[in-house]
Short mmCIF file of N, CA and C in Angstrom, two decimals:
data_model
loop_
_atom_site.label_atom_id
_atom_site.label_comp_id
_atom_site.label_asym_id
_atom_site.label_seq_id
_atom_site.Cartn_x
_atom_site.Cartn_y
_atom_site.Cartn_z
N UNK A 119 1.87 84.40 56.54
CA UNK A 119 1.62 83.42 55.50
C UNK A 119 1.17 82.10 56.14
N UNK A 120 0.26 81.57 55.49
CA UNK A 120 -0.25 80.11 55.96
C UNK A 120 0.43 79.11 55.10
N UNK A 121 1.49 78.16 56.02
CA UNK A 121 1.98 77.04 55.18
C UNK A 121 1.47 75.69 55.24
N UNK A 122 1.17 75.12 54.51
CA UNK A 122 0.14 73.41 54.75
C UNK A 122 -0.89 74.12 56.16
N UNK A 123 -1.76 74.93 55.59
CA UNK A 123 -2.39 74.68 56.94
C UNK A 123 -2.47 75.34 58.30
N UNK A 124 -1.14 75.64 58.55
CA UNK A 124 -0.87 76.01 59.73
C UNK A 124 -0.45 77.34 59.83
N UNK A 125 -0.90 77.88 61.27
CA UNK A 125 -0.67 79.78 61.30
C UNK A 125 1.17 79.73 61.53
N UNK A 126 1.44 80.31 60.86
CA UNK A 126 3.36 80.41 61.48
C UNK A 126 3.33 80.36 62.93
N UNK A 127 4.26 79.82 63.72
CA UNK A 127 4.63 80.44 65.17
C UNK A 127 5.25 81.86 65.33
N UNK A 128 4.35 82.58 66.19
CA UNK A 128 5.50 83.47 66.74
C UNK A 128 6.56 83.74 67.22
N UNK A 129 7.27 84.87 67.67
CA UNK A 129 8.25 84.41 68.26
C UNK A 129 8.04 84.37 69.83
N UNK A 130 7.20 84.59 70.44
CA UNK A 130 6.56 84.41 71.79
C UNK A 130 6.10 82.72 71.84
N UNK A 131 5.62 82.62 70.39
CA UNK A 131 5.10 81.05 70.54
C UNK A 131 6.32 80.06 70.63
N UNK A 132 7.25 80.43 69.76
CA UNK A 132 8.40 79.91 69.42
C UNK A 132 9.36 79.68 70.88
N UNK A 133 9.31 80.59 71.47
CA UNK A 133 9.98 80.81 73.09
C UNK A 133 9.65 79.76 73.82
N UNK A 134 7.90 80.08 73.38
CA UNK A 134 7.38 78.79 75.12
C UNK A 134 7.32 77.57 74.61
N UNK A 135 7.34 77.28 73.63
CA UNK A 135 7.93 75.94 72.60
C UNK A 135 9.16 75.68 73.00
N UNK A 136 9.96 76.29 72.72
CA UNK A 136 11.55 75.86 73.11
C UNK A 136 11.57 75.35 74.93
N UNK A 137 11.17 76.62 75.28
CA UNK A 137 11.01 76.42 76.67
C UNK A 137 10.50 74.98 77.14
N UNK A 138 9.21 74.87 77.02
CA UNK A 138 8.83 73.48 77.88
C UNK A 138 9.41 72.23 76.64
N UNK A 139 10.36 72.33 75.65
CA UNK A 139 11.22 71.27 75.36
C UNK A 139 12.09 71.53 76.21
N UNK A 140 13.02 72.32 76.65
CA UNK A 140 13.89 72.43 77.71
C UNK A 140 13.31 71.42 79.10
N UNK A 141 12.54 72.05 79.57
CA UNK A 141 11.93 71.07 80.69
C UNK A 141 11.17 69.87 80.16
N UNK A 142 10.93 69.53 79.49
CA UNK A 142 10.48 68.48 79.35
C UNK A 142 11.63 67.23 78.98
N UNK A 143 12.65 67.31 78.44
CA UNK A 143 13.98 66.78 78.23
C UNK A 143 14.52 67.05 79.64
N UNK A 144 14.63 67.83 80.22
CA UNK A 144 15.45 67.74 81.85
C UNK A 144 14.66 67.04 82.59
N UNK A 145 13.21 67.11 82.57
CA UNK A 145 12.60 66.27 83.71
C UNK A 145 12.85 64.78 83.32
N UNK A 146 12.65 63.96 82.00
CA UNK A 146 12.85 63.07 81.15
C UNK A 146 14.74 62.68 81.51
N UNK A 147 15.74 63.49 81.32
CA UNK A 147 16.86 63.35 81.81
C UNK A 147 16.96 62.51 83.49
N UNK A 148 16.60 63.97 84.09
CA UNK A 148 16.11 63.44 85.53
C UNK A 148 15.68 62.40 86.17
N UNK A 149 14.85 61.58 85.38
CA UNK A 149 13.80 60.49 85.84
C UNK A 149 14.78 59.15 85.15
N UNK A 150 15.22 59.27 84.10
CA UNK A 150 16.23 58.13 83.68
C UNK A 150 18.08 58.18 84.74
N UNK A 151 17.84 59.15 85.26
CA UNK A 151 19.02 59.28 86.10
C UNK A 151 19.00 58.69 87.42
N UNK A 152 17.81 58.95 87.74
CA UNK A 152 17.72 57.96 88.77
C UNK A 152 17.70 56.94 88.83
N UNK A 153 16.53 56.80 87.69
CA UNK A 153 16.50 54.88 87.73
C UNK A 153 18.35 54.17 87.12
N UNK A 154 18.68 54.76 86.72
CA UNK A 154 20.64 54.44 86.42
C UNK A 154 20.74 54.12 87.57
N UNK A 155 20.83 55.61 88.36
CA UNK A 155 21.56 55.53 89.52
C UNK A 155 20.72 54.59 90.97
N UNK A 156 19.48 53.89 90.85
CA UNK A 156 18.99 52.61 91.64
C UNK A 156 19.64 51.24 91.15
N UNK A 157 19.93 51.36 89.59
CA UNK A 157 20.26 50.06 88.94
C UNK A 157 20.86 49.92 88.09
N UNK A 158 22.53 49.97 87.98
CA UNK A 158 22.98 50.69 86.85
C UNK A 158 22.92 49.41 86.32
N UNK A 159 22.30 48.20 86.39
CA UNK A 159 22.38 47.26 85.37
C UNK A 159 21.46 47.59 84.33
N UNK A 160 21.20 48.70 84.39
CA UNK A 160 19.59 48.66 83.12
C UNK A 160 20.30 49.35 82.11
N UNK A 161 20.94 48.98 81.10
CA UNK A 161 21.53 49.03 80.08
C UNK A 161 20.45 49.83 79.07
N UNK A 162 19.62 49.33 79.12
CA UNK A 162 18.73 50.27 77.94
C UNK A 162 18.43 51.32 78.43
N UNK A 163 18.11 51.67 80.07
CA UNK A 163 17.78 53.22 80.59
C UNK A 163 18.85 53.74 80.42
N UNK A 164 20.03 53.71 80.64
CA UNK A 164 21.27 53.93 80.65
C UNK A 164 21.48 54.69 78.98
N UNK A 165 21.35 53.64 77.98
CA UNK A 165 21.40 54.36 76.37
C UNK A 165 20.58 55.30 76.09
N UNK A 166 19.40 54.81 76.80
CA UNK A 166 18.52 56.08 76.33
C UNK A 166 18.87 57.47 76.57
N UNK A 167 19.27 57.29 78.49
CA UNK A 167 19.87 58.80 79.07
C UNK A 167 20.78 58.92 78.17
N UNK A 168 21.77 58.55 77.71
CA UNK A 168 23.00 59.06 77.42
C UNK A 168 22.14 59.61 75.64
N UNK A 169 21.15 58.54 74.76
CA UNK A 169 20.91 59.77 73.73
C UNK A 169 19.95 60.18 74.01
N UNK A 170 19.36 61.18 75.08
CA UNK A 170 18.84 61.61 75.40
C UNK A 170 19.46 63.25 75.72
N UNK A 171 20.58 62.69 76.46
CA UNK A 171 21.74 63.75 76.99
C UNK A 171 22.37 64.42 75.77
N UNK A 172 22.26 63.47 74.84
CA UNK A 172 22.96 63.76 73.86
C UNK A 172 22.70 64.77 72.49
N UNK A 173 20.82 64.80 73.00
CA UNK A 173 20.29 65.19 71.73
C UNK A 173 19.69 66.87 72.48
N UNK A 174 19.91 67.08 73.73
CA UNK A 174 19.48 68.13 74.97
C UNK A 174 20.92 68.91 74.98
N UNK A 175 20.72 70.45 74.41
CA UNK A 175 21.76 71.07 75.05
C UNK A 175 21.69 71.87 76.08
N UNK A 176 22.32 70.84 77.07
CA UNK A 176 22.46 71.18 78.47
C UNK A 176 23.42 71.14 79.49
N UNK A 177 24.64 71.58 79.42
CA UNK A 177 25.52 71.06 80.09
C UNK A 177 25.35 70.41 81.51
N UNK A 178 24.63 71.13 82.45
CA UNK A 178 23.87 70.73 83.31
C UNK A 178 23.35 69.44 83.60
N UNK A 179 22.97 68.75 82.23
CA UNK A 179 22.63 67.64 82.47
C UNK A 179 23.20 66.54 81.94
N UNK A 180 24.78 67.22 80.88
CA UNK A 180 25.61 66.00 80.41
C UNK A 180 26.63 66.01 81.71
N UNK A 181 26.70 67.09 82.77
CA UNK A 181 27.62 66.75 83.93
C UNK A 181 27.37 66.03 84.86
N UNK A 182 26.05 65.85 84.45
CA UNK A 182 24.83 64.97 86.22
C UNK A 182 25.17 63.42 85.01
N UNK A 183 24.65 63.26 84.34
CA UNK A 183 25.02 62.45 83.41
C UNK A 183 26.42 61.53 83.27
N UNK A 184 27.36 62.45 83.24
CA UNK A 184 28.86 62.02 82.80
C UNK A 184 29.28 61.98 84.72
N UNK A 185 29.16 62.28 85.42
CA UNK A 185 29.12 62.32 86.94
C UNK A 185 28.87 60.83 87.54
N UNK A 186 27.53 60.06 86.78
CA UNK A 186 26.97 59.30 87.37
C UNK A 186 27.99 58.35 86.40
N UNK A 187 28.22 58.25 85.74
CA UNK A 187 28.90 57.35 84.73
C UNK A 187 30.36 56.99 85.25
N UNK A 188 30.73 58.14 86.18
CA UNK A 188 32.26 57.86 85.93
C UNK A 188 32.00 57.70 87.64
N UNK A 189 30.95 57.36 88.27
CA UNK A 189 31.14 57.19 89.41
C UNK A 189 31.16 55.57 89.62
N UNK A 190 30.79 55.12 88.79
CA UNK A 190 30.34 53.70 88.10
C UNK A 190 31.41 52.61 88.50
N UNK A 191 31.29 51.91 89.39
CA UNK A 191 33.00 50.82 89.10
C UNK A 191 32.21 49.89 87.43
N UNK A 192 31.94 49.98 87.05
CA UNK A 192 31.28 49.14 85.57
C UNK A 192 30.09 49.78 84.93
N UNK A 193 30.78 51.49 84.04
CA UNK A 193 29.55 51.96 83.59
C UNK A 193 29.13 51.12 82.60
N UNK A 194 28.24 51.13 81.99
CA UNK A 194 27.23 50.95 80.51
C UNK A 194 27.92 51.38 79.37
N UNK A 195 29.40 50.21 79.07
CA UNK A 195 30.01 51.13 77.89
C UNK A 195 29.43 52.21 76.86
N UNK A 196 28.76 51.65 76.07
CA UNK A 196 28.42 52.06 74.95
C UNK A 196 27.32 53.38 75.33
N UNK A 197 26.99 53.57 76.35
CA UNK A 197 25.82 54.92 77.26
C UNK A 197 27.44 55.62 77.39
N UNK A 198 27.97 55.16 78.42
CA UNK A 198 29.68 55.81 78.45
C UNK A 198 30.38 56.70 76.77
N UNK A 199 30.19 55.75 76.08
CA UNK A 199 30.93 56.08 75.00
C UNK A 199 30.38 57.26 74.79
N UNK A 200 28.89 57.02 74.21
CA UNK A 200 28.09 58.21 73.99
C UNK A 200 28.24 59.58 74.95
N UNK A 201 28.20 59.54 75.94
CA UNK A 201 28.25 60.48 76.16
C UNK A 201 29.78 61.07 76.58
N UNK A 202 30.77 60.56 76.50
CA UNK A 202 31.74 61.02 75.89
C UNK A 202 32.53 61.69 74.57
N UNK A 203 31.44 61.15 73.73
CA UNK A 203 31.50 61.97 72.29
C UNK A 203 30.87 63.21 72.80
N UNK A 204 29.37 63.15 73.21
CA UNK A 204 28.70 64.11 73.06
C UNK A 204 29.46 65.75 73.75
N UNK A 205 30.81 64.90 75.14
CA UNK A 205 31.69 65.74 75.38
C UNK A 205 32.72 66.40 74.67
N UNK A 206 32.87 65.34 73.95
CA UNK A 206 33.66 65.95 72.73
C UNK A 206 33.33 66.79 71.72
N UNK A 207 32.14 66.86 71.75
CA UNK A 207 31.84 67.27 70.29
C UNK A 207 31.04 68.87 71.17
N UNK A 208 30.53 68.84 72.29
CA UNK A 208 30.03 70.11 72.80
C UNK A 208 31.83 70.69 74.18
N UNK A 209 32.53 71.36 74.00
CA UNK A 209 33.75 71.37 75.25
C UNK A 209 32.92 72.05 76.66
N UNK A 210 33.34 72.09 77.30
CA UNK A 210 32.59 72.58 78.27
C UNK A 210 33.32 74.11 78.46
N UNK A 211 32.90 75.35 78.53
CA UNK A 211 32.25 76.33 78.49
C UNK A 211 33.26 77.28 79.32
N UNK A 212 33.01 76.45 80.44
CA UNK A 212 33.84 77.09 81.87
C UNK A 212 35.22 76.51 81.86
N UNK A 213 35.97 75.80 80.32
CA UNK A 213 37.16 75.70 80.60
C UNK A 213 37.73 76.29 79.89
N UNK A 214 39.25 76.92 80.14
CA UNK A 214 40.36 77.72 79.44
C UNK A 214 40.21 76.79 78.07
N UNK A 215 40.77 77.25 77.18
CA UNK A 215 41.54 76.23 75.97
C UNK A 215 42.47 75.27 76.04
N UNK A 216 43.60 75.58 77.30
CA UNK A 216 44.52 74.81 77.68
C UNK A 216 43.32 73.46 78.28
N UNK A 217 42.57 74.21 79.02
CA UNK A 217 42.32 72.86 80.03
C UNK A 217 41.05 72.28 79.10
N UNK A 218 40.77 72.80 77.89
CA UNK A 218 39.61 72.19 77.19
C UNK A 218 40.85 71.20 76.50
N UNK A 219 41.70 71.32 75.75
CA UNK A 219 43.00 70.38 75.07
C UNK A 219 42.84 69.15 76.00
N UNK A 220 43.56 69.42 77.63
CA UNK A 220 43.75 68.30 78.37
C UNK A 220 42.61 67.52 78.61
N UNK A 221 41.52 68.06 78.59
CA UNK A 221 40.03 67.24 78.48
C UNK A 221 39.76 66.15 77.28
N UNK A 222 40.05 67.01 76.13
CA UNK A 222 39.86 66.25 75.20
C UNK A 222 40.51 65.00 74.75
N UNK A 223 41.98 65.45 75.42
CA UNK A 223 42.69 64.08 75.52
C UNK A 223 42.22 62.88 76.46
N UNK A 224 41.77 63.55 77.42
CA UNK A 224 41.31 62.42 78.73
C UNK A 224 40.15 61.59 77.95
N UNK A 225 39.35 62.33 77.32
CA UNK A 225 38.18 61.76 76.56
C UNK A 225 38.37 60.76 75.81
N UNK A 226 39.25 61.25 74.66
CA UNK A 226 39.86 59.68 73.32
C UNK A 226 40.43 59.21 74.35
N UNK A 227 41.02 59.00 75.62
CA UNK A 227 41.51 57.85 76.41
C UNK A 227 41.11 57.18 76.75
N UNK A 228 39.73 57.66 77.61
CA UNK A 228 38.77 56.84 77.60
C UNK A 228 37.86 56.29 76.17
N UNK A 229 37.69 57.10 75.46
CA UNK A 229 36.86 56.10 74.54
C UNK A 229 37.59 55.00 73.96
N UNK A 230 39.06 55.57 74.11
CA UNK A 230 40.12 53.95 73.46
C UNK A 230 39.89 52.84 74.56
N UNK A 231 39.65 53.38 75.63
CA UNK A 231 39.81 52.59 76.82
C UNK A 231 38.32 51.72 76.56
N UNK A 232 37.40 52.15 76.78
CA UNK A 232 36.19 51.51 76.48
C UNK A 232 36.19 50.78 75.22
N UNK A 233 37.09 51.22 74.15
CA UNK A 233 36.80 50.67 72.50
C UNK A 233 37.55 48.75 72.96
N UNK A 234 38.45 49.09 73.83
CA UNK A 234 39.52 48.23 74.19
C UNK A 234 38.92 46.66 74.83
N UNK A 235 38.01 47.70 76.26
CA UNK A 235 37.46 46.79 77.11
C UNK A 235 35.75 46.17 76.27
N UNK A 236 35.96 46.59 75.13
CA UNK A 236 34.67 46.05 74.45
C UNK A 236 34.66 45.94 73.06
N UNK A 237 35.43 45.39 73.03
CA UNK A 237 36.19 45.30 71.43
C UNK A 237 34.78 45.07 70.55
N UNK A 238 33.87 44.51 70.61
CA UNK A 238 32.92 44.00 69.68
C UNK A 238 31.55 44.78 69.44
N UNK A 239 31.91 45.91 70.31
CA UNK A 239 31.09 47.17 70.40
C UNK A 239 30.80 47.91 69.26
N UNK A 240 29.87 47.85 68.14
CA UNK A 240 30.10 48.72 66.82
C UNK A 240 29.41 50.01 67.33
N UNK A 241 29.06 50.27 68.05
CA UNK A 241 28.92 51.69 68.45
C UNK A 241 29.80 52.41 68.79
N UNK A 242 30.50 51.89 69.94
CA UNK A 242 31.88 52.15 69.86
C UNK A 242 32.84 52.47 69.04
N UNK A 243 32.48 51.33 68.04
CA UNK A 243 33.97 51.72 67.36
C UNK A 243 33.32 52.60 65.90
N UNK A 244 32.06 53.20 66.25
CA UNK A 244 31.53 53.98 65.05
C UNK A 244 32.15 55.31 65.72
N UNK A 245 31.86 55.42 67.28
CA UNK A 245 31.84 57.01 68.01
C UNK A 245 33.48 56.96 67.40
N UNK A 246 34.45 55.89 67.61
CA UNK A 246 35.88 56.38 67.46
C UNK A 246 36.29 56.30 66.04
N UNK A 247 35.76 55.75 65.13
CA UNK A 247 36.16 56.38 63.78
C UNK A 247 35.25 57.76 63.09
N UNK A 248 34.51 57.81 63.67
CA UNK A 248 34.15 59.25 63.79
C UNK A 248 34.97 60.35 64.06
N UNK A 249 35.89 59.85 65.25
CA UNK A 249 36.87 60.88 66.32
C UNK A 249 37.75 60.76 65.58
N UNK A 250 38.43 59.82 64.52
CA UNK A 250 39.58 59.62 64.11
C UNK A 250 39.07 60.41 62.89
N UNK A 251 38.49 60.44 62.03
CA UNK A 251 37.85 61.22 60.67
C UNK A 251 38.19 62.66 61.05
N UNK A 252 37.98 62.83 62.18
CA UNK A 252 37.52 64.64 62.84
C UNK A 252 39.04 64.99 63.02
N UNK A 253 39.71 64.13 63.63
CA UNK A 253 40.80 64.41 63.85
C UNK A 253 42.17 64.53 62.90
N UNK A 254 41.58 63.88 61.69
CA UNK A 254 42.04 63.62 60.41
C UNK A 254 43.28 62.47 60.79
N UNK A 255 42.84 61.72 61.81
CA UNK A 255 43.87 59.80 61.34
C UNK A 255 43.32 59.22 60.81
N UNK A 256 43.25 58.99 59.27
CA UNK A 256 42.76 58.52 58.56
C UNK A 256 43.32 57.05 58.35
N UNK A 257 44.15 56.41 59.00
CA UNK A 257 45.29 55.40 59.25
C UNK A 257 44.02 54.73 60.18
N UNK A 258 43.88 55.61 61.19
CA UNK A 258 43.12 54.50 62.47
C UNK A 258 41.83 54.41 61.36
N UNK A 259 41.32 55.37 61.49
CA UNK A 259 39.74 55.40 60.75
C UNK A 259 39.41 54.68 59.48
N UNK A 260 40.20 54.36 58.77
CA UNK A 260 40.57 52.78 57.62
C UNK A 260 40.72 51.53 58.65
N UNK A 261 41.76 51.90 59.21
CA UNK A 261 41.55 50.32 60.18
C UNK A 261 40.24 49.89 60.83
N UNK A 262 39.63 51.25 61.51
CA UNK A 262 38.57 50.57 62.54
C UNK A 262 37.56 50.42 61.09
N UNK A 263 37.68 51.05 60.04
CA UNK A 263 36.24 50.59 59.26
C UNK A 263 36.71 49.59 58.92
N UNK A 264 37.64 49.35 58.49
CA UNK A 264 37.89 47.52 57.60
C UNK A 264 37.67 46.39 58.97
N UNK A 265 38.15 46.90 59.68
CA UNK A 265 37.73 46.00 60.80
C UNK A 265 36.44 45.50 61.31
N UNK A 266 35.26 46.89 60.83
CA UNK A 266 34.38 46.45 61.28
C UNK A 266 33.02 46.00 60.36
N UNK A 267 33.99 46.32 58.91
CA UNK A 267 33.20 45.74 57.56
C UNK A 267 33.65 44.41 57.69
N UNK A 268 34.91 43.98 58.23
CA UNK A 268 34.90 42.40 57.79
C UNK A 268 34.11 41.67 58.90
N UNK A 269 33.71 42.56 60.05
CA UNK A 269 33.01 41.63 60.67
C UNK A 269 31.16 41.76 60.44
N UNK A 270 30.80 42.72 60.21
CA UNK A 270 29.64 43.47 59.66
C UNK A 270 29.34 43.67 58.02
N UNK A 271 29.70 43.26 56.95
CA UNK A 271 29.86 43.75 55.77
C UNK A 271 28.64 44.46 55.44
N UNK A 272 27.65 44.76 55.71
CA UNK A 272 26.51 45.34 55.25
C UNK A 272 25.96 46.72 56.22
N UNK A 273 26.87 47.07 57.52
CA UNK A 273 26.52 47.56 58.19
C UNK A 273 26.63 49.10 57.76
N UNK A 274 25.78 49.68 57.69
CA UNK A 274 25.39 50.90 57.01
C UNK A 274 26.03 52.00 57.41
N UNK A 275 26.17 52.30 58.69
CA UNK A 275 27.10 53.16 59.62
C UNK A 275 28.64 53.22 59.20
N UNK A 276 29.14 51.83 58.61
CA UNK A 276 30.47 51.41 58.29
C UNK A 276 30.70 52.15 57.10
N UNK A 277 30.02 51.14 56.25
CA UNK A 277 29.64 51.65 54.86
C UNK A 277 29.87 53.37 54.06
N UNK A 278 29.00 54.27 55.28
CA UNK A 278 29.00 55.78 54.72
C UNK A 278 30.20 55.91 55.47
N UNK A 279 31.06 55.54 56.47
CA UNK A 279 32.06 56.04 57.05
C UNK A 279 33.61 56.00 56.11
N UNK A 280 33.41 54.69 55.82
CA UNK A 280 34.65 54.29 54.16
C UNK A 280 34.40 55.29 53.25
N UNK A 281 32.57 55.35 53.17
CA UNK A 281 33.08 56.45 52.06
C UNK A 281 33.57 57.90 52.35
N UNK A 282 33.14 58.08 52.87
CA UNK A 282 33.70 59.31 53.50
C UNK A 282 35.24 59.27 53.55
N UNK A 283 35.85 58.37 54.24
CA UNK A 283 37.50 58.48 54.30
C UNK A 283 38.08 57.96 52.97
N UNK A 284 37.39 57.63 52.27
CA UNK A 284 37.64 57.20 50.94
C UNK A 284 37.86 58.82 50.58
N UNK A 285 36.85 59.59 50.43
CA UNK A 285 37.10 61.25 49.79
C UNK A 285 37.71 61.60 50.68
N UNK A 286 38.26 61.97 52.00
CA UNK A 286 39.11 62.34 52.74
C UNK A 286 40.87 62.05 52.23
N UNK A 287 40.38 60.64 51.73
CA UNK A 287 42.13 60.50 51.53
C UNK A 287 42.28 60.78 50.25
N UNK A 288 41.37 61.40 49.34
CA UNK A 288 41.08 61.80 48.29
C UNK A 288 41.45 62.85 47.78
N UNK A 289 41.14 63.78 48.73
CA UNK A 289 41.54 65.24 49.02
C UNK A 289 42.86 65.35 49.64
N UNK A 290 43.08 64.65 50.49
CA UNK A 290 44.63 64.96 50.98
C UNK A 290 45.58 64.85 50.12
N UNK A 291 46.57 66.15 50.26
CA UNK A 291 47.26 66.01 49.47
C UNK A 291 49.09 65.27 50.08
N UNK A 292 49.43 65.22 48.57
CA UNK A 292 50.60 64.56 48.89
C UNK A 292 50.19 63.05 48.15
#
């Protein structure tokens, strides 16, 4: 079938499509990793890798990634944060369940830890009321949104997040 125009992809076409997105996101990974790792003051190469890392499933390259970050005496919070969700939200593969649990804890430690050392971070404190929603603390995840509507009132990220825990505490029963 022809849709707007275009012949469908195959699934051969579809393959080498996927494929050189694979390499083309790792080489792109690659090339922002270095320049981090010449200058980790570059804050914007730094965000990009991390949503870059973030939007690439590759473990491979959120470990070269999360590697360079935590080698950091002063990573790029908010590149940090990110790709600490992105750990959270993908576990890594090659660990038991036990040792995926103890990971995940190390993770919200650090992202509290970063939320802490950068209090004024709304990215930050979007990745951790996110984590708190998922986790169902709907206690923290009211606090960090009122917290960050009274300092932001229009901020859109905030905004769908209230509502959301608004129907969360909606549904809970009791």
């Amino acid at each position: 079938h022809w849709v707007f125009g275009r012949r469908p992809a195959f699934p051969q076409q579809r393959q080498e499509a996927a494929d050189k997105k694979q390499k083309y996101f790792a080489e792109a990974i690659d090339v922002l990793l270095n320049v981090v790792q010449q200058d980790n003051s570059r804050t914007r190469e730094a965000d990009r890798l991390a949503r870059l890392c973030h939007g690439h499933d590759s473990w491979e390259s959120l470990r070269k990634v999360r590697d360079l970050f935590e080698s950091m005496s002063n990573p790029p919070a908010e590149a940090f944060g990110l790709i600490t969700v992105t750990e959270l939200d993908r576990p890594d593969p090659s660990l038991t369940e036990a040792q995926q649990a103890d990971r995940r804890k190390q993770l919200m430690t650090r992202l509290d830890d970063l939320m802490k050392a950068n209090p004024k971070s709304l990215p930050l404190r979007t990745y951790r009321t996110k984590m708190a929603l998922e986790q169902g603390d709907l206690d923290l995840a009211g606090q960090l949104c009122d917290e960050s509507l009274d300092a932001e009132p229009k901020n859109t990220d905030f905004r769908l997040l209230k509502g959301i825990l608004l129907l969360a505490r909606a549904e809970r029963p009791g």
